[in-house]
XYZ file of C-alpha atoms in Angstrom:
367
model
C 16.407 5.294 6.627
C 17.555 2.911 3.556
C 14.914 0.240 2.921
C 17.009 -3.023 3.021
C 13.834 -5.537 2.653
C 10.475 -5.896 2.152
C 8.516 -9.127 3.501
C 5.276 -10.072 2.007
C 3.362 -12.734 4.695
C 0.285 -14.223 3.600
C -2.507 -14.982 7.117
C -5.571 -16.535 7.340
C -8.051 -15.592 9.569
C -11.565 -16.975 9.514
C -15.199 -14.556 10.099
C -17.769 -15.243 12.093
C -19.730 -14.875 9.493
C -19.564 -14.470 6.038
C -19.735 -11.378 4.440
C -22.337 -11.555 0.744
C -22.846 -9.000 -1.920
C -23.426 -8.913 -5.174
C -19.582 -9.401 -6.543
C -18.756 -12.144 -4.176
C -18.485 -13.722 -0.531
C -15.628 -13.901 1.974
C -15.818 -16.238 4.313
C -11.863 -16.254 5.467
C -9.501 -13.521 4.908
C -6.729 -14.623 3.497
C -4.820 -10.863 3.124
C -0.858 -10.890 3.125
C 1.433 -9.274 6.030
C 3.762 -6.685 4.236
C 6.931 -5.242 6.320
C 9.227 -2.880 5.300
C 12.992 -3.332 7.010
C 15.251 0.001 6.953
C 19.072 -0.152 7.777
C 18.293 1.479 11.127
C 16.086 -1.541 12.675
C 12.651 0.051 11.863
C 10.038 -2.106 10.868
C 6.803 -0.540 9.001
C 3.485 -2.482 8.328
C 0.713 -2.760 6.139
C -1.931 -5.400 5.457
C -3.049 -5.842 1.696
C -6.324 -7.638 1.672
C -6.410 -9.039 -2.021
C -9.811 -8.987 -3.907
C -10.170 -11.459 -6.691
C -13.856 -10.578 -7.428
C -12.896 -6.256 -7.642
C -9.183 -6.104 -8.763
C -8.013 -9.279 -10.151
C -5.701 -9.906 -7.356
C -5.057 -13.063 -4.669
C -3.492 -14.223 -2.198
C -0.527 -16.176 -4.120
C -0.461 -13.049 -6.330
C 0.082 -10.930 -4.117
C 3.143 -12.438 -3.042
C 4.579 -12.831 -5.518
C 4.427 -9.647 -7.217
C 5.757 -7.960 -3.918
C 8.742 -10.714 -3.861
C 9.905 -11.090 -7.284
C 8.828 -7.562 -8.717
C 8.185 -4.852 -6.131
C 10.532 -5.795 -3.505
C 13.892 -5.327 -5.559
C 12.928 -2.031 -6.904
C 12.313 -0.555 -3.616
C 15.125 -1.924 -1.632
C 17.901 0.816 -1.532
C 15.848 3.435 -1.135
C 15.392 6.401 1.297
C 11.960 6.278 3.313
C 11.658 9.909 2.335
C 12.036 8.898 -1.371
C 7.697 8.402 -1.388
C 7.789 9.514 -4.893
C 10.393 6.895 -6.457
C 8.836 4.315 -5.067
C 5.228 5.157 -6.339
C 7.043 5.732 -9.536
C 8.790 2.496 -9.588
C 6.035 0.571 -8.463
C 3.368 2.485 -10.967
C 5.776 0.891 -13.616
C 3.949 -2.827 -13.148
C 0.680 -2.848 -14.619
C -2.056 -3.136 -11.849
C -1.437 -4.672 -8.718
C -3.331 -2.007 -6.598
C -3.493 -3.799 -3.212
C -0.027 -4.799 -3.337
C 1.423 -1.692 -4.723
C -0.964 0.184 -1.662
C 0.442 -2.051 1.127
C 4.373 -1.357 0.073
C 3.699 2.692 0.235
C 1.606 2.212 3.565
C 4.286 0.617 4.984
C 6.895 3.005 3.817
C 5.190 5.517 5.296
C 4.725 3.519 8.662
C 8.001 3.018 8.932
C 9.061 6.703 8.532
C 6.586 7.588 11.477
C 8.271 5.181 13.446
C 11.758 6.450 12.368
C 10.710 10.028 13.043
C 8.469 9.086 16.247
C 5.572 11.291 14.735
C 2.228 9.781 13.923
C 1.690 9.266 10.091
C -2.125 10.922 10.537
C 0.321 14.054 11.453
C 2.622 13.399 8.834
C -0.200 13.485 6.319
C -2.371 16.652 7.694
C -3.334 15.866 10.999
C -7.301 17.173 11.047
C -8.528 15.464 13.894
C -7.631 12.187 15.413
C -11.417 10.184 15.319
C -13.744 8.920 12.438
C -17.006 8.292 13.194
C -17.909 5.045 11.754
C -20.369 3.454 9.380
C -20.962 -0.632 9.374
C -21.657 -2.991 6.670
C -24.441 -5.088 6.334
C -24.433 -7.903 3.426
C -26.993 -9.882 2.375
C -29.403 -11.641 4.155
C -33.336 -11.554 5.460
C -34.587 -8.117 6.702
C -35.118 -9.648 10.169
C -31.327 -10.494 10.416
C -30.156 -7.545 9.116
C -32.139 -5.359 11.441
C -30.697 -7.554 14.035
C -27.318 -6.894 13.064
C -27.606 -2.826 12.935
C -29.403 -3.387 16.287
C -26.688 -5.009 17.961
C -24.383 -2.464 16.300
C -25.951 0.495 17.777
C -26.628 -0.846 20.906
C -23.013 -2.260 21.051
C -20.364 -0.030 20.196
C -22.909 3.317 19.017
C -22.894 3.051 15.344
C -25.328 5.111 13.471
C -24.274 5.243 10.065
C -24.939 1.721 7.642
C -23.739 1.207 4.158
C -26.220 -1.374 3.073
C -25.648 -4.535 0.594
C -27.918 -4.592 -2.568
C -28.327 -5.630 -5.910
C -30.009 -8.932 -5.646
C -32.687 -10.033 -7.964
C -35.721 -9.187 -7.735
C -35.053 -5.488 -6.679
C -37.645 -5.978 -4.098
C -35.690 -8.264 -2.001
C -33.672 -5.251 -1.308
C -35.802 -2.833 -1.033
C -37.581 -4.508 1.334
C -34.382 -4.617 3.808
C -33.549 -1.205 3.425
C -37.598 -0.360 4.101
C -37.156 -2.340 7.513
C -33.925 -1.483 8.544
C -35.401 2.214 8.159
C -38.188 1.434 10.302
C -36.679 -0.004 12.990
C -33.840 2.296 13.081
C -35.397 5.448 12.735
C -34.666 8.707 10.853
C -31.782 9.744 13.312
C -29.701 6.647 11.702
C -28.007 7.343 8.289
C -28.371 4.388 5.504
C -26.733 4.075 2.097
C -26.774 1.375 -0.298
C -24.395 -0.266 -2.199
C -25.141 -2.295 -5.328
C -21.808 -3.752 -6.263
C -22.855 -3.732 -9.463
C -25.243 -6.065 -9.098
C -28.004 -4.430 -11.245
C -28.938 -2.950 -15.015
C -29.387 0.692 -14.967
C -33.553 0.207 -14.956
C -33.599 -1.747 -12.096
C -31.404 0.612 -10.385
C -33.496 3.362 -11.144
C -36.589 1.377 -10.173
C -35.469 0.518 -6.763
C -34.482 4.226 -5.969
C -37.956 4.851 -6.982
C -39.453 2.729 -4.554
C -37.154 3.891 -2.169
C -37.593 7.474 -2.553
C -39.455 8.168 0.616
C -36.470 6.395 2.663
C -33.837 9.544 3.076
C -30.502 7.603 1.796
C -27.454 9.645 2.104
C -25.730 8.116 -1.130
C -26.417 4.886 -3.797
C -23.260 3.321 -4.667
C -21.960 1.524 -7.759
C -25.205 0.299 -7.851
C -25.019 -0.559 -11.652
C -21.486 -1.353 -14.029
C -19.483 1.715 -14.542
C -18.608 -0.283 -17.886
C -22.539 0.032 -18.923
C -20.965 3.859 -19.812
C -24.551 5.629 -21.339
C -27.084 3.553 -19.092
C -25.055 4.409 -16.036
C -24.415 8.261 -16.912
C -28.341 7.543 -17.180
C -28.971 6.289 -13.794
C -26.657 9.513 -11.969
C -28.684 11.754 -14.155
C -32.391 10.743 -12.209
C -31.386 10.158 -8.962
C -31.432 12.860 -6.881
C -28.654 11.981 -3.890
C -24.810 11.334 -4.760
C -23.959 8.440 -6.303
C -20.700 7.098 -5.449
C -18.280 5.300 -7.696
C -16.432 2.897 -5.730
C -14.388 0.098 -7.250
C -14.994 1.977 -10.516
C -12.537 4.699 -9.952
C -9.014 3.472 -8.200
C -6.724 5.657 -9.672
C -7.128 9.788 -10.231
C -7.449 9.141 -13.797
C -10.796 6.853 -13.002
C -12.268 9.748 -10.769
C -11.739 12.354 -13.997
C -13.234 9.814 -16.063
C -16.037 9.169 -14.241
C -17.013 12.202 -12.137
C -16.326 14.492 -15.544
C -18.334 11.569 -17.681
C -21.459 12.713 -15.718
C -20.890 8.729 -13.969
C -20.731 9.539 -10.429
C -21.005 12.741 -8.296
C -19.112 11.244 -5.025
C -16.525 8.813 -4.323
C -14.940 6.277 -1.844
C -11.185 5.719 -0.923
C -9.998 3.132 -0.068
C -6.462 3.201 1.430
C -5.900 -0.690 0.644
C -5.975 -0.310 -2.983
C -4.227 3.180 -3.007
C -2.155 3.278 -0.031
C -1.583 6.645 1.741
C 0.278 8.243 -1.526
C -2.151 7.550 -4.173
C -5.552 8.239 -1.593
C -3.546 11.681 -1.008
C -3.917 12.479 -4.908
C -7.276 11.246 -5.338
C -8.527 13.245 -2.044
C -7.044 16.498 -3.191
C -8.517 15.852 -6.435
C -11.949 15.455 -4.898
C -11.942 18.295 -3.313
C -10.842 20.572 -6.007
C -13.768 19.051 -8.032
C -16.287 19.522 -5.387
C -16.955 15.760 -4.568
C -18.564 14.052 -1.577
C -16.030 11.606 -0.085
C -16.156 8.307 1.768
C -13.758 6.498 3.146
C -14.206 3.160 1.858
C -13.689 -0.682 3.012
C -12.167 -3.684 1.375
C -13.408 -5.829 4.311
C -9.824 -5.001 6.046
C -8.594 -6.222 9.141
C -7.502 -4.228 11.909
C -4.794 -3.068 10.697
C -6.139 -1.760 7.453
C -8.548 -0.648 9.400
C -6.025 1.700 11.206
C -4.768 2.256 8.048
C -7.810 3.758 6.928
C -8.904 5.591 10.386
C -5.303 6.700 10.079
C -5.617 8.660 6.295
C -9.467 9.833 7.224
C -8.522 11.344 10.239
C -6.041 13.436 8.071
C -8.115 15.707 6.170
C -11.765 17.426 6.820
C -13.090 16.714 3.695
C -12.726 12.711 4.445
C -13.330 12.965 8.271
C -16.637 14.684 7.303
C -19.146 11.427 6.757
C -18.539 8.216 8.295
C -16.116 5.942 7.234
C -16.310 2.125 6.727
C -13.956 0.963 9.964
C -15.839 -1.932 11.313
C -15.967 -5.080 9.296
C -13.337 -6.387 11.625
C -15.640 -6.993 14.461
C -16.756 -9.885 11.849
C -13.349 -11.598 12.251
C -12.916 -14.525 14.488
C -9.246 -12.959 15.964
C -6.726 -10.236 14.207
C -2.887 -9.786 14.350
C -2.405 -6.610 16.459
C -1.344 -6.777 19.913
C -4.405 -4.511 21.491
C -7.395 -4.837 19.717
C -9.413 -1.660 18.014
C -12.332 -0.726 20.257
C -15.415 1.328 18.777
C -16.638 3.878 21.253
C -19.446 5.885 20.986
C -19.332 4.870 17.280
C -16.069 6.278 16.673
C -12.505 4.537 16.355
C -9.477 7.180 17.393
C -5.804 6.710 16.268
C -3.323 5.196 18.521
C -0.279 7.075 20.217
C 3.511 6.592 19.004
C 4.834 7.182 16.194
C 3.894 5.557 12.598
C 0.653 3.653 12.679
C 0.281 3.299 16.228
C -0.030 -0.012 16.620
C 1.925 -3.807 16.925
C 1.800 -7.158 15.957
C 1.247 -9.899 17.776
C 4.334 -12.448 17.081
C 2.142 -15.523 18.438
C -0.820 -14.892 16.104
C 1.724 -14.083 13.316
C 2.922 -17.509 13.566
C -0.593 -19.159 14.175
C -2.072 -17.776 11.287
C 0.147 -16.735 8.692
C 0.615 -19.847 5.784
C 3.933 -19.917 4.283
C 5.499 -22.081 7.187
């Protein structure tokens, strides 16, 4: 089970549509292939969608960290040796996505290996999320249309809604409709990206008091420390931090600051190791938890189904699985299907799922 190389393979795969918030756009996803090689012919794999506008980190980057830094302290090692490798890797400054993708892939490849699934490797709670949608910016007519189509589609009832445009009204406004055409039954939450002050934040909520959100997210800079520890302190649902805390040390910080009261995990910034320390730590402190989305394909999608499905605490809510169905085509050899507004984990050991070597080589970009 030595590791004897580890491929980083940047892809580009254009949306439908583009995808606006407050921090940025994506209109292509340009996310990088990682696969880990082990001396007996397994092959594990991870997609690290890089996020310039959040973490610092691209495409190009992303490569080259894993090729010239990451890759030759990890080859040599045991697939059971989880915590060298997040040691070794922890050693380079920053780097989440990257550093996320290598330990995902590690711990594919041991499933595979071992022919268990890596949701049972990790806990094994159930093996379904029920899932929430995304809706960026645009008019409330078009974003009404969008949750429509989602429910009526595939059955999703949860919606994490974009926000933090200028004036706060433009927002409010969507949330307002999407609320009345949807109906209590349907769960919304908002998500500000950071988009606003600390006021306006706390004057939106106000006008949206009478709209029964389940959570407010990052909806103002974590960076703005005393006007944020403000905000958390008047509203009366959990706020989330978000990109504001990816590392255990960021969730002390923030939840303990009086900053945030919830957060979100994202497996493609901390990977199955480094989500497993910031879930336990969330639920020794008490914390709501959402499983988060970094506008993944579908297999960091998986990835994230896979980790969520692992524990109560983060199969409780609804996590963020579906921002895929935005993509105009994906790598995997059988798509992901949302039923009933839930996506299950796949049978076989690791991940559960395959590439497909033709899309591979239409898509990826260093050939």
């Amino acid at each position: 089970m030595k590791i004897t190389a580890v491929e980083a393979i940047p892809f580009a795969i254009p949306y439908r549509k583009p995808l606006t918030f407050a921090s940025g756009e994506v209109q292509v996803a340009e996310h990088v292939l990682v696969r880990v090689h082990t001396d007996d012919g397994v092959i594990g794999i991870a997609e690290a969608p890089p996020r310039p506008f959040t973490y610092g980190e691209t495409q190009d980057g992303v490569v080259a960290v894993i090729r010239k830094i990451f890759a030759p302290q990890v080859i040599g090692l045991n697939l059971l040796q989880r915590e060298t490798i997040h040691a070794r890797l922890a050693r380079t400054v920053g780097n989440p996505v990257a550093k996320a993708a290598i330990d995902m892939a590690v711990w594919d490849a041991l499933g595979r290996t071992l022919d268990i699934q890596v949701t049972e490797l990790l806990g094994g709670y159930t093996d379904r999320m029920r899932v929430s949608h995304m809706l960026g910016f645009d008019d409330p007519a078009a974003m009404v249309a969008e949750a429509e189509k989602m429910r009526d589609r595939h059955g999703i009832n949860t919606f994490k809604v974009k926000v933090g445009r200028r004036p706060v009204e433009l927002d409010v406004a969507v949330v307002r409709a999407l609320r009345k055409a949807l109906g209590e039954s349907v769960e919304l939450y908002i998500d500000g990206n950071r988009g606003w002050t600390a006021s306006e934040s706390a004057a939106a909520m106000k006008q949206m008091a009478d709209l029964n959100l389940l959570f407010a997210e990052e909806l103002c800079p974590a960076d703005d420390v005393l006007g944020r520890r403000w905000l958390v302190s008047r509203i009366d649902i959990p706020f989330i931090a978000d990109e504001s805390v990816p590392t255990p040390a960021d969730v002390t910080r923030e939840v303990l600051g009086g900053s945030a009261t919830a957060i979100s995990i994202k497996t493609a910034r901390t990977g199955f190791t480094g989500s497993q320390r910031v879930h336990h730590l969330a639920e020794g402190l008490g914390l709501e938890v959402v499983m988060g989305n970094q506008i993944d394909g579908q297999l960091g999608s998986m990835c994230s189904v896979v980790f969520g499905s692992a524990y109560r605490l983060t199969s409780r809510r609804a996590g963020e699985l579906s921002n895929f169905l935005d993509m105009s085509d994906d790598l995997l050899t059988e798509p992901l299907e949302i039923r009933g507004g839930e996506l299950t984990i796949r049978p076989g050991g690791g991940l559960g799922v395959d590439l497909d070597p033709d899309k591979l080589a239409r898509y990826r970009q260093d050939i």
